[in-house]
Short mmCIF file of C-alpha atoms and ligand atoms in Angstrom, two decimals:
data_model
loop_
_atom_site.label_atom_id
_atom_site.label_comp_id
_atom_site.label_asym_id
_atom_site.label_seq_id
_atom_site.Cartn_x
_atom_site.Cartn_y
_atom_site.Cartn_z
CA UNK A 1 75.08 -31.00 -111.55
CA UNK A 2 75.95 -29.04 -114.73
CA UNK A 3 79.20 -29.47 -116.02
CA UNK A 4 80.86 -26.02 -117.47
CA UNK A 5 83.90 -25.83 -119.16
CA UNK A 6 85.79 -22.63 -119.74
CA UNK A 7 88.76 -22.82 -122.59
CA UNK A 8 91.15 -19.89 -122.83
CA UNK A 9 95.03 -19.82 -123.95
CA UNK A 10 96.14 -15.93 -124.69
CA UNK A 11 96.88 -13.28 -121.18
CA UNK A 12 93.60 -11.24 -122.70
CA UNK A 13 91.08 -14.45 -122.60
CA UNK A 14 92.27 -14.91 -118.96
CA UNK A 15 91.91 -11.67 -117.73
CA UNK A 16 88.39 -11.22 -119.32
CA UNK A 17 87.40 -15.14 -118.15
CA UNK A 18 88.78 -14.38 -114.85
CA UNK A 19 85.79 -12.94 -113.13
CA UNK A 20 83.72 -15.43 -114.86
CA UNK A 21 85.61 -18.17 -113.41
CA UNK A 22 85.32 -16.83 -110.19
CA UNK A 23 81.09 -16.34 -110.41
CA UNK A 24 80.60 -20.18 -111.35
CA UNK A 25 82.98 -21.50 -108.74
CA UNK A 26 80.70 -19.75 -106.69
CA UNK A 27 77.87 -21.32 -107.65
CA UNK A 28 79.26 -24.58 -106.89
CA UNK A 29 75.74 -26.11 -105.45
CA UNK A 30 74.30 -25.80 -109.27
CA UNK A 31 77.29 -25.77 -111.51
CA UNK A 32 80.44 -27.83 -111.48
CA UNK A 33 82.89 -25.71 -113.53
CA UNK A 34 86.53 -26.57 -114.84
CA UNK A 35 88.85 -24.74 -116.39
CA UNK A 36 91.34 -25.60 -119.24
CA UNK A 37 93.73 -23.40 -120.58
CA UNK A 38 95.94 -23.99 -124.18
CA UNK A 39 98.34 -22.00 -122.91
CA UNK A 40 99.06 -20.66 -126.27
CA UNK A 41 100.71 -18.26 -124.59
CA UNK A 42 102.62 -19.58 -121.45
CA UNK A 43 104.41 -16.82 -119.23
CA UNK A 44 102.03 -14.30 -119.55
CA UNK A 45 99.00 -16.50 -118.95
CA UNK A 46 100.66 -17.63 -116.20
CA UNK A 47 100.78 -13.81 -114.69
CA UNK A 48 97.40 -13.59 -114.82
CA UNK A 49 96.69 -17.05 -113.16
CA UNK A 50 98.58 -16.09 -110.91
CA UNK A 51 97.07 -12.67 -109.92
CA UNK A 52 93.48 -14.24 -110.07
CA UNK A 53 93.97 -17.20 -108.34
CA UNK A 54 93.14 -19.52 -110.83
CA UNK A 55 94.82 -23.47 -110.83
CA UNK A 56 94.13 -25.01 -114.13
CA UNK A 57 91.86 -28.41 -114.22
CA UNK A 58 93.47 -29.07 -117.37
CA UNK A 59 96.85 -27.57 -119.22
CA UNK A 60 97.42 -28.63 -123.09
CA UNK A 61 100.82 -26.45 -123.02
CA UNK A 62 100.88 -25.90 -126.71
CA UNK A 63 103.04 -22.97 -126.43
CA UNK A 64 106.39 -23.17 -128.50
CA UNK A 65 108.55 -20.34 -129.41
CA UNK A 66 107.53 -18.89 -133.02
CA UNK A 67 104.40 -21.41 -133.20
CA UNK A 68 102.28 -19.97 -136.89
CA UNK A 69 98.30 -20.57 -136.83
CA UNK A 70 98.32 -24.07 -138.26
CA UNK A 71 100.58 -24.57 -135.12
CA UNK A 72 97.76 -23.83 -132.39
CA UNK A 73 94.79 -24.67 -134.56
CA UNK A 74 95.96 -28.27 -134.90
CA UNK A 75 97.38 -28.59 -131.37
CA UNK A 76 94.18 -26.79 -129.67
CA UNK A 77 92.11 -29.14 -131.62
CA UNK A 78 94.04 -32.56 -131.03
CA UNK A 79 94.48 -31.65 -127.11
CA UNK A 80 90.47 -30.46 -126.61
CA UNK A 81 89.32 -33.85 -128.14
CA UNK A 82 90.75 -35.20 -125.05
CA UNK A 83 89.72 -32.83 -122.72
CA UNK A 84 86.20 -33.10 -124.12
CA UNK A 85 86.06 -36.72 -124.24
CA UNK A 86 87.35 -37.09 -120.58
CA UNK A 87 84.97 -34.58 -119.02
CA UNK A 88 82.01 -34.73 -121.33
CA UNK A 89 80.74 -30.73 -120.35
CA UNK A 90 76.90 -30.04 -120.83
CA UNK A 91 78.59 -26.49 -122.19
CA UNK A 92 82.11 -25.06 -123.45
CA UNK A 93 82.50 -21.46 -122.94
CA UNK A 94 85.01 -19.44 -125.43
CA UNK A 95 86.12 -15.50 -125.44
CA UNK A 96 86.94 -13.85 -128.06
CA UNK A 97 88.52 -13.70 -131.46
CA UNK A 98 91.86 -16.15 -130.31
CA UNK A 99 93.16 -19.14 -132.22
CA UNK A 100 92.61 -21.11 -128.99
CA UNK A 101 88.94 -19.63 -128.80
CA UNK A 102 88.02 -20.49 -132.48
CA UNK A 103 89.62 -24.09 -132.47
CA UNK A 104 87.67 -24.86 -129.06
CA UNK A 105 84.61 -24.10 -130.54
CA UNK A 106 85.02 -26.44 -133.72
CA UNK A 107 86.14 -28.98 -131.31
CA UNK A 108 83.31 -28.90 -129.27
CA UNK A 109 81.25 -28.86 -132.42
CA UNK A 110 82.52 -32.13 -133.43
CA UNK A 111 81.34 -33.48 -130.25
CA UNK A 112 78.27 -31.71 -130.45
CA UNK A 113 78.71 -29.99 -127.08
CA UNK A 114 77.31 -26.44 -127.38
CA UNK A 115 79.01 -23.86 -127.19
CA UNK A 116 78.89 -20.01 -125.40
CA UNK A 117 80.62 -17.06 -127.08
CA UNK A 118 82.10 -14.12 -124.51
CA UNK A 119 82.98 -11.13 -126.03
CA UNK A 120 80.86 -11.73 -129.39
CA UNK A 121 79.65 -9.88 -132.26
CA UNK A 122 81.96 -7.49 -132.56
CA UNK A 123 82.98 -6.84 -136.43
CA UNK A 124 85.53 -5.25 -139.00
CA UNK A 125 83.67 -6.91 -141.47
CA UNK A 126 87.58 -7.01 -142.91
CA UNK A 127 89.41 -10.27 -143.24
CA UNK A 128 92.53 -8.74 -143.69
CA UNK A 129 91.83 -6.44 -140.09
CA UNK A 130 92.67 -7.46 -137.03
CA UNK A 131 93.80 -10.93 -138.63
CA UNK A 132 93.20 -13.90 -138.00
CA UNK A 133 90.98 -12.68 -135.44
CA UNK A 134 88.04 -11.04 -137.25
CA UNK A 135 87.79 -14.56 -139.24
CA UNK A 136 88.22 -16.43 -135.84
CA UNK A 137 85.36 -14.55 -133.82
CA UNK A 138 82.85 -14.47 -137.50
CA UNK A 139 83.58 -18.61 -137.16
CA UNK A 140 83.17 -18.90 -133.10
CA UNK A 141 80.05 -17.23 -133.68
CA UNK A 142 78.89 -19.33 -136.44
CA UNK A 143 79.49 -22.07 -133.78
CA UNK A 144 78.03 -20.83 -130.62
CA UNK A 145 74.46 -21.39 -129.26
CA UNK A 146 74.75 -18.55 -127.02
CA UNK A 147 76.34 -15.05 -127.51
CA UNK A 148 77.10 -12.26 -124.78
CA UNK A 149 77.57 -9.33 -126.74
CA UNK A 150 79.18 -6.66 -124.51
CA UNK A 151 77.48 -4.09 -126.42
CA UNK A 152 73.92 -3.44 -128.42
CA UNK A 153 75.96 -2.57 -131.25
CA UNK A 154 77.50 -5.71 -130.98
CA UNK A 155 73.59 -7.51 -130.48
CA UNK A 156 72.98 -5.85 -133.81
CA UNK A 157 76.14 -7.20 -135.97
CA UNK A 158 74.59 -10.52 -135.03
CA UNK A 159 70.84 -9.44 -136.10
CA UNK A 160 72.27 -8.47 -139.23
CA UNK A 161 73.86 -11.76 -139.76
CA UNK A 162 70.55 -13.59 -139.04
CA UNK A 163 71.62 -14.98 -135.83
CA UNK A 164 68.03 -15.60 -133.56
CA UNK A 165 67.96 -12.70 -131.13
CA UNK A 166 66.39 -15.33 -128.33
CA UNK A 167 70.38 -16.46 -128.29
CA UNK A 168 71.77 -12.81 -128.01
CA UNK A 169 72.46 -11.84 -124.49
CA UNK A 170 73.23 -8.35 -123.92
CA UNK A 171 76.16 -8.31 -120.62
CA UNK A 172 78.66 -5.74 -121.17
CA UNK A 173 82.62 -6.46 -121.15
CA UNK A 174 83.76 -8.75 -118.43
CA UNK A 175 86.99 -6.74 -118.60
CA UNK A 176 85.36 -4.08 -117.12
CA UNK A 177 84.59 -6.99 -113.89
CA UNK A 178 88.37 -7.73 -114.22
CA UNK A 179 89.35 -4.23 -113.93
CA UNK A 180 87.20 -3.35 -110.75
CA UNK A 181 88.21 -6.48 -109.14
CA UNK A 182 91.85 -6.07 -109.89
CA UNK A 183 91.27 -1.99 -108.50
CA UNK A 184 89.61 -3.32 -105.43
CA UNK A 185 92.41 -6.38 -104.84
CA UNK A 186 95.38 -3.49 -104.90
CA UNK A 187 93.31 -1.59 -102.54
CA UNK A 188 92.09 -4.19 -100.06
CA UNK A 189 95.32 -5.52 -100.09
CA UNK A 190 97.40 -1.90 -99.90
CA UNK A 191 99.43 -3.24 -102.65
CA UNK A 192 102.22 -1.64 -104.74
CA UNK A 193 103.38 -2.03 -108.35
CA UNK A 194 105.82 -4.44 -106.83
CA UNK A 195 107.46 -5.19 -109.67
CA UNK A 196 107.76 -2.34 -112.05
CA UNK A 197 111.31 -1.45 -112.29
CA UNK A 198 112.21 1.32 -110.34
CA UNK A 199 113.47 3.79 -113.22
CA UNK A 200 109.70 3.49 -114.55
CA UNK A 201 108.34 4.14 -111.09
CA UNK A 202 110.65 7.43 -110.81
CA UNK A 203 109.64 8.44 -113.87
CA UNK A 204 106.15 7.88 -112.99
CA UNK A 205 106.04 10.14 -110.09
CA UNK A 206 108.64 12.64 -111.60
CA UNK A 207 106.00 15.67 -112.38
CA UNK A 208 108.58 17.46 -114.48
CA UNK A 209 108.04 14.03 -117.01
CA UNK A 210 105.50 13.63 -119.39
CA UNK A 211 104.94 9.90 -120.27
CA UNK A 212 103.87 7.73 -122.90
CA UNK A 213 102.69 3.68 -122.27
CA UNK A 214 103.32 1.52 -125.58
CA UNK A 215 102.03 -2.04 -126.24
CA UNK A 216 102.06 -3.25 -129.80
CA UNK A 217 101.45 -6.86 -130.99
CA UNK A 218 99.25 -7.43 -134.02
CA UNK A 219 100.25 -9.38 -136.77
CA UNK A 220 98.72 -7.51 -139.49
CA UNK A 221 101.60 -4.65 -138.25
CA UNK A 222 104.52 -7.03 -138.45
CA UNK A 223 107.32 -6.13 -140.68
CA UNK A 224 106.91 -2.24 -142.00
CA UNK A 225 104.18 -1.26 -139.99
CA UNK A 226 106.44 -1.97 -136.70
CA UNK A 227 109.29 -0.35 -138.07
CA UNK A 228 106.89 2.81 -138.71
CA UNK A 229 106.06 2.65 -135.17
CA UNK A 230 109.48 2.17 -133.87
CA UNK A 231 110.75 5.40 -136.10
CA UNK A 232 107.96 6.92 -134.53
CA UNK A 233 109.09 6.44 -130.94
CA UNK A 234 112.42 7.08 -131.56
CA UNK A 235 111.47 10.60 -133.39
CA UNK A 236 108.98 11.59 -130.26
CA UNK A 237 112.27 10.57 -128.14
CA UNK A 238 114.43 12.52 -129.90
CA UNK A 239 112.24 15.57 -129.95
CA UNK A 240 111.19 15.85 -126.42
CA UNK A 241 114.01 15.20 -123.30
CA UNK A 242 110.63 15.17 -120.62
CA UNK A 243 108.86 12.85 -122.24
CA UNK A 244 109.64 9.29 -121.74
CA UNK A 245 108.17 6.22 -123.35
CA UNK A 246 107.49 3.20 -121.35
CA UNK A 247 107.10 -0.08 -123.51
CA UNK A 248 106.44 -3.35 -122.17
CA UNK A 249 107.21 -5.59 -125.10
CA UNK A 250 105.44 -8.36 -126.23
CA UNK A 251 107.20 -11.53 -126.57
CA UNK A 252 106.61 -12.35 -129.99
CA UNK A 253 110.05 -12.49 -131.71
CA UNK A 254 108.12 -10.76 -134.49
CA UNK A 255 107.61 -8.09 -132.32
CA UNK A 256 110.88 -8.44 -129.88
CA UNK A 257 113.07 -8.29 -132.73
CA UNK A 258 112.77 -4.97 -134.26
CA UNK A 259 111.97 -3.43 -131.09
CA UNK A 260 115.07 -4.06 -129.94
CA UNK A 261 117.01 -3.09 -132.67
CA UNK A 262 115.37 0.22 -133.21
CA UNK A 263 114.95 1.58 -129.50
CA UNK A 264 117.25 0.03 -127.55
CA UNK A 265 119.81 2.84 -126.36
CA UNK A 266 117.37 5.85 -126.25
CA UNK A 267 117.99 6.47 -123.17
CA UNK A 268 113.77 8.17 -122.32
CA UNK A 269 113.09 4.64 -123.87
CA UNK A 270 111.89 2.13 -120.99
CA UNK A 271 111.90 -1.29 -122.63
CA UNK A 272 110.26 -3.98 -120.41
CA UNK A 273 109.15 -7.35 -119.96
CA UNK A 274 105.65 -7.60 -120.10
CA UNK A 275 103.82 -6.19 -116.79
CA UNK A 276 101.85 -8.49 -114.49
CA UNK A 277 98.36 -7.14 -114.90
CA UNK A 278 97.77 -5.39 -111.53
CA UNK A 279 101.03 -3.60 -112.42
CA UNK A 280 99.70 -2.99 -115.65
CA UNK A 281 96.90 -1.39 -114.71
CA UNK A 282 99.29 0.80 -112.74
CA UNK A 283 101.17 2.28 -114.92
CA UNK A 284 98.00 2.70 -117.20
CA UNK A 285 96.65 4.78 -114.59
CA UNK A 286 99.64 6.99 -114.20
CA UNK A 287 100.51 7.34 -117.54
CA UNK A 288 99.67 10.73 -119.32
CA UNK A 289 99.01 9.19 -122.94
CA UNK A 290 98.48 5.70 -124.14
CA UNK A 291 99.30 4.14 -127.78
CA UNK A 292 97.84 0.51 -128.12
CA UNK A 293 97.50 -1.36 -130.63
CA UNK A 294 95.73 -3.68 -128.24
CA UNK A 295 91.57 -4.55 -128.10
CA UNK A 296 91.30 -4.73 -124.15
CA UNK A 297 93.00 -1.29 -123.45
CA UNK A 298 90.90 0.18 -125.96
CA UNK A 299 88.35 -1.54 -123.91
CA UNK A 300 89.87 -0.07 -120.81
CA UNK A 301 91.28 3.22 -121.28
CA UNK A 302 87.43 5.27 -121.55
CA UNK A 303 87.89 4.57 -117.79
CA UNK A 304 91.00 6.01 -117.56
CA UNK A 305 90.15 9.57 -118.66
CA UNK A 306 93.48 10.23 -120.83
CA UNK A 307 93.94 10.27 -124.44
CA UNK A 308 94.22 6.51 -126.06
CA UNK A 309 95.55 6.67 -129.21
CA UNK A 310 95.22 3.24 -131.50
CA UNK A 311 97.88 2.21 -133.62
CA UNK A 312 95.31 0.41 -136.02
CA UNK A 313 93.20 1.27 -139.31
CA UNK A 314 90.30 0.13 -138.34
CA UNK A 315 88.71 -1.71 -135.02
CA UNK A 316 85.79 -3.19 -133.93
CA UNK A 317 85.33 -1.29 -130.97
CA UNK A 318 84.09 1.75 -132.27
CA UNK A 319 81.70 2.77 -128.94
CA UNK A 320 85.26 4.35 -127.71
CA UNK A 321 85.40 6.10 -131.07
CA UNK A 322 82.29 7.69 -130.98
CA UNK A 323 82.49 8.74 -127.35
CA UNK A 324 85.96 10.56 -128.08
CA UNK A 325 87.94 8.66 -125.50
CA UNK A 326 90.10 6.89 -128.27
CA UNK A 327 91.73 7.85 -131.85
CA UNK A 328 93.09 5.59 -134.55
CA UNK A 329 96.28 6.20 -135.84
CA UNK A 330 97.62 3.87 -137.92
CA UNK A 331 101.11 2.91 -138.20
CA UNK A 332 101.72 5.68 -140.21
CA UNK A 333 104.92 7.49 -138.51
CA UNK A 334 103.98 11.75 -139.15
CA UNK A 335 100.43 10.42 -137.92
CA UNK A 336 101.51 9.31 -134.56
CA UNK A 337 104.12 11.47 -133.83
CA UNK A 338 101.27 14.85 -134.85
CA UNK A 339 98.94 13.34 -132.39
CA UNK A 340 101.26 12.87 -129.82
CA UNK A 341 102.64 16.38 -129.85
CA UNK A 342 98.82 17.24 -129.70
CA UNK A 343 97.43 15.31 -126.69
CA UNK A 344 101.29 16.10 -125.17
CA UNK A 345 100.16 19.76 -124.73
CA UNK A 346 98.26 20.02 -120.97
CA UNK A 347 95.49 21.53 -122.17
CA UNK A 348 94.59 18.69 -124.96
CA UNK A 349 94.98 16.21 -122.75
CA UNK A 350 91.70 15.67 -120.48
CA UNK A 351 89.32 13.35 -121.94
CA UNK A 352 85.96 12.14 -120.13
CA UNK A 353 85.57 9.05 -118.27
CA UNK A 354 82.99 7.20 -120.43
CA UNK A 355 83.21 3.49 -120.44
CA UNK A 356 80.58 2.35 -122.88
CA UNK A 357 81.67 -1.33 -122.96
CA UNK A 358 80.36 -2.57 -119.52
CA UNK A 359 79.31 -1.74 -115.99
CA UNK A 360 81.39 -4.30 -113.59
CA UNK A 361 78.07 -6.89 -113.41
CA UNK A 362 78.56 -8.80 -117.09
CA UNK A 363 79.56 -12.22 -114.48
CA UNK A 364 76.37 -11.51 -112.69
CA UNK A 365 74.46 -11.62 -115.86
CA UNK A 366 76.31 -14.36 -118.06
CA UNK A 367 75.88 -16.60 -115.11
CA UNK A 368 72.38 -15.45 -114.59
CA UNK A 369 71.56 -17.16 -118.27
CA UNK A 370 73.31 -20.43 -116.99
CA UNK A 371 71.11 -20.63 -114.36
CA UNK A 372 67.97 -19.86 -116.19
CA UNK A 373 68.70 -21.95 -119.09
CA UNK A 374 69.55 -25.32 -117.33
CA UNK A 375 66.43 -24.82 -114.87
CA UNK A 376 64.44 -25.08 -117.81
C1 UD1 B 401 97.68 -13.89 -129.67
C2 UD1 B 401 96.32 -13.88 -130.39
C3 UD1 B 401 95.81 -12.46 -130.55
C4 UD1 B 401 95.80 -11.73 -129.21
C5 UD1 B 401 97.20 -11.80 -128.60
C6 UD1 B 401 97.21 -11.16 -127.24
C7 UD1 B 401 95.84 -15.49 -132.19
C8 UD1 B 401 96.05 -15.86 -133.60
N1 UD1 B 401 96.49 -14.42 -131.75
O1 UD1 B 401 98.63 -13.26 -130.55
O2 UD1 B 401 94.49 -12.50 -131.05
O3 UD1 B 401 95.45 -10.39 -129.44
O4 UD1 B 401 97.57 -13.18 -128.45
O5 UD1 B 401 98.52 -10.90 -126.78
O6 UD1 B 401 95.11 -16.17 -131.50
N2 UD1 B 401 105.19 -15.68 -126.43
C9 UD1 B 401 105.98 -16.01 -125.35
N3 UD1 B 401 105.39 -16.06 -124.11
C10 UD1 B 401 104.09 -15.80 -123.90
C11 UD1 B 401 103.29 -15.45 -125.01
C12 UD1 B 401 103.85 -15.40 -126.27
O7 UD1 B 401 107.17 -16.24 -125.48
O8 UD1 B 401 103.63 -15.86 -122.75
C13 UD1 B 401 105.81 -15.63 -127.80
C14 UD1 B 401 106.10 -17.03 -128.34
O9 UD1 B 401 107.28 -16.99 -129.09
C15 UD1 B 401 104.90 -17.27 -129.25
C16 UD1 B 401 104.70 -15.87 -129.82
O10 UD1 B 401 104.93 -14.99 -128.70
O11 UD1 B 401 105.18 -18.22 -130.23
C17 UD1 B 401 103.38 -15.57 -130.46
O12 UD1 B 401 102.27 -15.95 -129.64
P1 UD1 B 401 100.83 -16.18 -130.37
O13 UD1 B 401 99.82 -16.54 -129.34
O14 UD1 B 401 101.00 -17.12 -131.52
O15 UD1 B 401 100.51 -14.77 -131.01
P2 UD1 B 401 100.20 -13.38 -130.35
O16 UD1 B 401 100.74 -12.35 -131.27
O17 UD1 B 401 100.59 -13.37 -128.94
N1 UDP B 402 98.24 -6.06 -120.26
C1 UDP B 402 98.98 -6.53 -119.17
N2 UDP B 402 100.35 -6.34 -119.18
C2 UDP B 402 101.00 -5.72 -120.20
C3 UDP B 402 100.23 -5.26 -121.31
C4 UDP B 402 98.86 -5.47 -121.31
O1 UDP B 402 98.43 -7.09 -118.23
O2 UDP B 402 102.23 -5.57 -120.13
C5 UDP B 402 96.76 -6.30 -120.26
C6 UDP B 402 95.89 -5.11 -120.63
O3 UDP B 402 95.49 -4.38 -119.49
C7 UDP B 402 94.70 -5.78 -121.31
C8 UDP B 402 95.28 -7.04 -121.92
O4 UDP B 402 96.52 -7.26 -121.28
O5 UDP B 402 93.71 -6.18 -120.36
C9 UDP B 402 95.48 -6.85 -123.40
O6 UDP B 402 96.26 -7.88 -123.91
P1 UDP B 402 96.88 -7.81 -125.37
O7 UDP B 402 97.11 -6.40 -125.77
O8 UDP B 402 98.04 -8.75 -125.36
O9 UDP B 402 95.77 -8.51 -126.28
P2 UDP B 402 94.46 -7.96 -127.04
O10 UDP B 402 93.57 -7.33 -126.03
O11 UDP B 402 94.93 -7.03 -128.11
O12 UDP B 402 93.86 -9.19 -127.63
#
């Protein structure tokens, strides 16, 4: 039997490993798969376990409050040398551009397990942008015997780099599987967005209210660039009474802190804990206009057919660019508050439903190379 092991710590790696988990479990006559999670983050991994179905094999629990990168590199390396050791995996599987994701791959390195990159090749080329994570996912991929590049501009970042095209497998996003599984759990199941508070619901189904979804987290905006944002918010709030902003914040006191401070008492302000992701994907539907900072609602929203507008200078998911389904913005305040007023007008505010970055079947086809590769 072939032993897998997928590693993931961050609510993004879970909901994009998710569906992969799922395909290899099964395939339990040819694989035996396990899953261990860093929990580098804790509560909103745990959502996502939660709403997948997913029990841990194996839980480092790094997670402290305020925990810097030397933090989870040296605690995601000292707990997988364990893990490793105890289960010995013919292959580690990784996602990503995450602390937990780069750290697991040196690990398994050391032990000379190899390695398989999800989500890989995608490039800033800009150390500075998103950081750490462009440095994390140039490193994973350094490590990695086998890539699945969502895209084939993706498959060519890693020609360019010299990286043997035999190793590049082209799959598409597996947030896209994520996505249509989570759509066809809330239907099969008739579900609600149980626990959105009920303000935000109203709001939601209020047609005389326009409204606005915010998530912001990235490090390289921490300090001015989130007070830009925040003055943005409060300006948009200020200038339009039917609009009203609904912000699930991000836990990071980084993040919390200022949020708080700045956009507390508006009252067309909805500050709330993070969203469980079936809720999530909700309110993304309902919402008239998103502004992320985040990579998997860029990765999302083409299928969403609303304006997405990216509070970032550059990204490596430009497919979304070129198709016109998302903008970059910046942090820069008369930036995002211009756009908004823009896509806020109903006749701006229709944009195709284009989803370059996958097709539902990337599982199918990751697993597919499993299968192929250890029959060999
Ligand atoms: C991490 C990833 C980033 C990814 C993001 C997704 C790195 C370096 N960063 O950044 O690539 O885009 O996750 O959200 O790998 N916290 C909680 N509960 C949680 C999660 C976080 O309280 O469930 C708080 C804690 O105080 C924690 C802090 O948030 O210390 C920061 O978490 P961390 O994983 O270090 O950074 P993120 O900004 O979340
Ligand atoms: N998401 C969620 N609840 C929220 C906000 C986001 O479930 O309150 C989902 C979102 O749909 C996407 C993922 O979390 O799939 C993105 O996570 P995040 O923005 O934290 O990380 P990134 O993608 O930027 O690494």
């Amino acid at each position: 039997m072939n032993k897998i092991l997928l590693v993931f710590g961050t609510r993004p790696e879970a909901i994009k490993m998710a569906p992969l988990v799922k395909k290899f479990k099964e395939e339990s006559d040819l694989f035996d798969c396990k899953v261990c999670v860093t929990a580098q983050h804790r509560e909103m991994l745990d959502q996502v376990l939660q709403w997948f179905e997913i029990t841990p094999d194996y839980d480092l629990n790094i997670m402290r409050p305020g925990q810097d990168l030397y933090d989870i590199t040296s605690n995601v390396m000292l707990g997988m040398r364990d893990v490793l050791k105890a289960y010995q995996p013919d292959a580690v599987l990784v996602h990503g551009d995450t602390t937990t994701s780069f750290a697991t791959a040196l690990a398994a390195f050391y032990q000379q397990i190899p390695v398989g990159h999800i989500e890989a090749g995608l490039r800033t080329y800009n150390l500075s942008a998103p950081f750490p994570e462009e440095l994390n996912r140039q490193l994973t991929g350094r490590l990695a015997q086998w890539h699945f590049v969502p895209t084939s501009l993706n498959k060519n970042n890693l020609l360019s780099e010299g990286v043997d095209e035999k190793t590049i497998h082209l799959t598409g996003n597996t947030v896209i599987d994520a996505l249509y599984w989570t759509t066809d759990k809330i239907k099969r199941q008739a579900l609600s967005a149980g626990n959105v508070d009920a303000n935000v619901i109203s709001v939601l189904k209020d047609p005389s209210i326009q409204t606005i979804l915010v998530t912001a987290h990235r490090r390289e905006s921490f300090g001015h660039g989130f007070v830009n944002i925040c003055e943005a918010l409060s300006k948009l709030a200020r200038m339009h009474e039917h609009v009203a902003i609904i912000y699930p914040v991000h836990p990071n006191p980084k993040v919390k802190e200022p949020v708080e401070r700045y956009l507390k008492n508006i009252p067309n302000i909805h500050l709330i804990e993070p969203l469980n992701y079936q809720d999530f994907v909700y309110v993304m539907e309902a919402a008239d206009i998103v502004l992320t900072d985040s990579g998997g609602v860029q990765e999302e929203a083409p299928s969403l057919g609303k304006p997405v507008l990216v509070m970032r200078d550059v990204t490596e998911r430009v497919e979304a660019l070129e198709g016109g389904t998302v903008e970059l913005v910046g942090t820069d305040v008369t930036k995002i508050v211009d756009r908004i007023n823009h896509y806020l007008t109903p006749e701006n505010n229709f944009i195709s439903k284009v989803n370059p970055y996958g097709d539902g079947k990337a599982v199918e086809r990751i697993v597919s190379t499993f299968k192929a590769h250890f029959n060999n």
